[in-house]
Amino acid sequence: MKKSVKEYDLKKMIAFLFILSVMGCGSGFTRADFPKLIIGEWKAVSFGSHYSAMHISLPASFQFRKDNTYTQTFTETGTLKTRHGKYALKDNGFIYQIDFIQNSPSDALILGIITFHSENEMTLKLANGFVRERPSGNRNGDEQVYKRVN
């Protein structure tokens, strides 16, 4: 029995939608996974021009722990520096905010936007004051790109 054109087109459309849905799930994680994804050691692979102007350069890294503590290392004017503290992640709906509550070498509160592009790559953008920016916008070349080490 010969199939009608409509039935054939409907089957093609269903197959196409199925393929699209499978391709859309390729990342394997959602925003709800961010608190688990951040755990581990991350090595910076690039900094924006904003940090270069402040004489901050590579090598740099973050170590995020399950107890919400972190260690940050970075190079400032040729000297390796280390910072310690706690971090808090906040899902603000359209961005994922990260607060760094630094306690060593001095107390400070640093706000940022974190975006995971895969399980092994993230970008971090630090901000002064309230974080209201969408992650797709780049403010003055301040985006840092990190790759997972372990």
Tab-separated table of C-alpha atoms in Angstrom:
chain	number	residue	atom	x	y	z
A	1	MET	CA	0.000	0.000	0.000
A	2	LYS	CA	1.390	3.388	-0.988
A	3	LYS	CA	1.827	6.024	1.761
A	4	SER	CA	0.374	9.463	1.293
A	5	VAL	CA	2.623	12.498	0.933
A	6	LYS	CA	1.280	13.920	4.226
A	7	GLU	CA	2.121	10.734	6.156
A	8	TYR	CA	5.630	10.654	4.648
A	9	ASP	CA	6.225	14.372	5.494
A	10	LEU	CA	4.967	13.846	9.053
A	11	LYS	CA	7.415	10.974	9.618
A	12	LYS	CA	10.289	13.081	8.253
A	13	MET	CA	9.289	15.947	10.573
A	14	ILE	CA	9.147	13.650	13.621
A	15	ALA	CA	12.573	12.201	12.771
A	16	PHE	CA	13.981	15.715	12.318
A	17	LEU	CA	12.583	16.890	15.673
A	18	PHE	CA	13.970	13.800	17.399
A	19	ILE	CA	17.457	14.456	15.991
A	20	LEU	CA	17.250	18.103	17.036
A	21	SER	CA	16.253	17.157	20.588
A	22	VAL	CA	19.155	14.710	20.897
A	23	MET	CA	21.615	17.300	19.587
A	24	GLY	CA	20.286	19.871	22.060
A	25	CYS	CA	21.132	17.584	24.982
A	26	GLY	CA	24.787	17.329	24.000
A	27	SER	CA	26.160	19.393	26.889
A	28	GLY	CA	25.001	16.824	29.435
A	29	PHE	CA	24.467	19.407	32.199
A	30	THR	CA	22.112	22.172	33.224
A	31	ARG	CA	22.368	25.305	35.347
A	32	ALA	CA	21.365	23.189	38.352
A	33	ASP	CA	24.664	21.293	37.916
A	34	PHE	CA	26.864	24.428	38.270
A	35	PRO	CA	27.481	23.948	42.028
A	36	LYS	CA	28.871	20.452	41.311
A	37	LEU	CA	30.708	21.410	38.115
A	38	ILE	CA	32.772	24.118	39.800
A	39	ILE	CA	34.445	21.700	42.242
A	40	GLY	CA	38.061	21.021	41.299
A	41	GLU	CA	41.127	22.781	39.967
A	42	TRP	CA	40.840	25.270	37.097
A	43	LYS	CA	43.748	26.752	35.169
A	44	ALA	CA	43.372	30.088	33.391
A	45	VAL	CA	44.129	29.963	29.677
A	46	SER	CA	43.422	33.625	28.940
A	47	PHE	CA	42.602	36.926	30.608
A	48	GLY	CA	41.007	39.954	29.054
A	49	SER	CA	42.787	43.215	28.348
A	50	HIS	CA	41.405	44.715	31.557
A	51	TYR	CA	43.682	42.471	33.648
A	52	SER	CA	46.722	43.106	31.482
A	53	ALA	CA	46.314	46.825	32.192
A	54	MET	CA	46.402	45.970	35.919
A	55	HIS	CA	49.653	43.947	35.393
A	56	ILE	CA	47.855	40.679	36.180
A	57	SER	CA	48.809	37.755	33.949
A	58	LEU	CA	49.127	34.000	33.626
A	59	PRO	CA	49.815	31.602	35.200
A	60	ALA	CA	46.638	31.739	37.263
A	61	SER	CA	44.284	29.165	38.734
A	62	PHE	CA	41.382	28.472	41.080
A	63	GLN	CA	40.860	25.507	43.377
A	64	PHE	CA	37.182	25.206	44.372
A	65	ARG	CA	36.314	22.766	47.179
A	66	LYS	CA	33.069	21.068	48.264
A	67	ASP	CA	33.080	23.019	51.539
A	68	ASN	CA	32.689	26.256	49.522
A	69	THR	CA	36.264	27.406	50.083
A	70	TYR	CA	38.654	28.418	47.335
A	71	THR	CA	42.306	29.162	46.675
A	72	GLN	CA	43.229	31.498	43.842
A	73	THR	CA	46.677	32.025	42.385
A	74	PHE	CA	47.635	34.631	39.798
A	75	THR	CA	50.678	36.530	38.634
A	76	GLU	CA	50.891	40.236	39.404
A	77	THR	CA	53.860	42.212	38.085
A	78	GLY	CA	55.812	38.967	37.711
A	79	THR	CA	55.099	37.710	41.271
A	80	LEU	CA	52.843	34.731	42.003
A	81	LYS	CA	50.122	35.731	44.506
A	82	THR	CA	47.671	33.577	46.452
A	83	ARG	CA	44.217	34.422	47.804
A	84	HIS	CA	41.962	32.293	50.053
A	85	GLY	CA	38.354	32.515	51.099
A	86	LYS	CA	34.835	31.211	50.668
A	87	TYR	CA	32.587	31.344	47.625
A	88	ALA	CA	28.814	31.344	47.146
A	89	LEU	CA	26.920	30.612	43.942
A	90	LYS	CA	23.587	32.328	43.254
A	91	ASP	CA	21.278	31.617	40.349
A	92	ASN	CA	19.720	34.983	39.513
A	93	GLY	CA	17.571	33.583	36.723
A	94	PHE	CA	19.467	34.848	33.701
A	95	ILE	CA	23.006	34.763	35.159
A	96	TYR	CA	24.873	32.634	37.656
A	97	GLN	CA	26.563	34.917	40.153
A	98	ILE	CA	29.595	33.914	42.178
A	99	ASP	CA	30.567	35.813	45.321
A	100	PHE	CA	34.147	35.527	46.544
A	101	ILE	CA	34.442	36.273	50.261
A	102	GLN	CA	38.203	36.676	50.443
A	103	ASN	CA	39.826	36.408	53.876
A	104	SER	CA	43.514	36.143	53.048
A	105	PRO	CA	45.661	38.184	52.647
A	106	SER	CA	42.936	40.797	53.312
A	107	ASP	CA	39.156	40.818	53.645
A	108	ALA	CA	37.252	41.609	50.463
A	109	LEU	CA	33.990	40.805	48.697
A	110	ILE	CA	34.333	40.265	44.948
A	111	LEU	CA	31.318	39.586	42.724
A	112	GLY	CA	31.377	37.818	39.404
A	113	ILE	CA	29.446	36.026	36.681
A	114	ILE	CA	30.309	32.420	35.937
A	115	THR	CA	29.374	30.548	32.754
A	116	PHE	CA	30.115	26.902	31.969
A	117	HIS	CA	30.626	26.210	28.265
A	118	SER	CA	31.313	22.526	28.905
A	119	GLU	CA	32.186	20.391	31.907
A	120	ASN	CA	35.825	21.369	31.376
A	121	GLU	CA	35.634	25.042	30.374
A	122	MET	CA	34.215	28.069	32.139
A	123	THR	CA	34.436	31.820	31.911
A	124	LEU	CA	34.522	34.190	34.844
A	125	LYS	CA	33.835	37.896	34.736
A	126	LEU	CA	34.425	39.924	37.877
A	127	ALA	CA	32.384	43.034	38.585
A	128	ASN	CA	32.307	45.879	41.070
A	129	GLY	CA	28.986	46.452	42.771
A	130	PHE	CA	25.816	44.702	41.678
A	131	VAL	CA	25.988	42.040	38.996
A	132	ARG	CA	23.313	42.815	36.419
A	133	GLU	CA	25.013	41.927	33.165
A	134	ARG	CA	24.062	39.063	30.893
A	135	PRO	CA	26.912	36.564	30.456
A	136	SER	CA	27.020	37.077	26.694
A	137	GLY	CA	28.119	40.710	27.038
A	138	ASN	CA	31.805	41.481	27.509
A	139	ARG	CA	32.549	44.429	29.772
A	140	ASN	CA	35.810	46.139	28.929
A	141	GLY	CA	37.708	42.936	28.104
A	142	ASP	CA	37.467	41.469	31.617
A	143	GLU	CA	36.539	37.880	30.724
A	144	GLN	CA	38.756	35.123	32.117
A	145	VAL	CA	38.726	31.664	30.498
A	146	TYR	CA	39.523	28.582	32.616
A	147	LYS	CA	40.034	24.902	31.760
A	148	ARG	CA	39.576	22.053	34.246
A	149	VAL	CA	42.842	20.512	35.430
A	150	ASN	CA	41.429	17.458	37.213
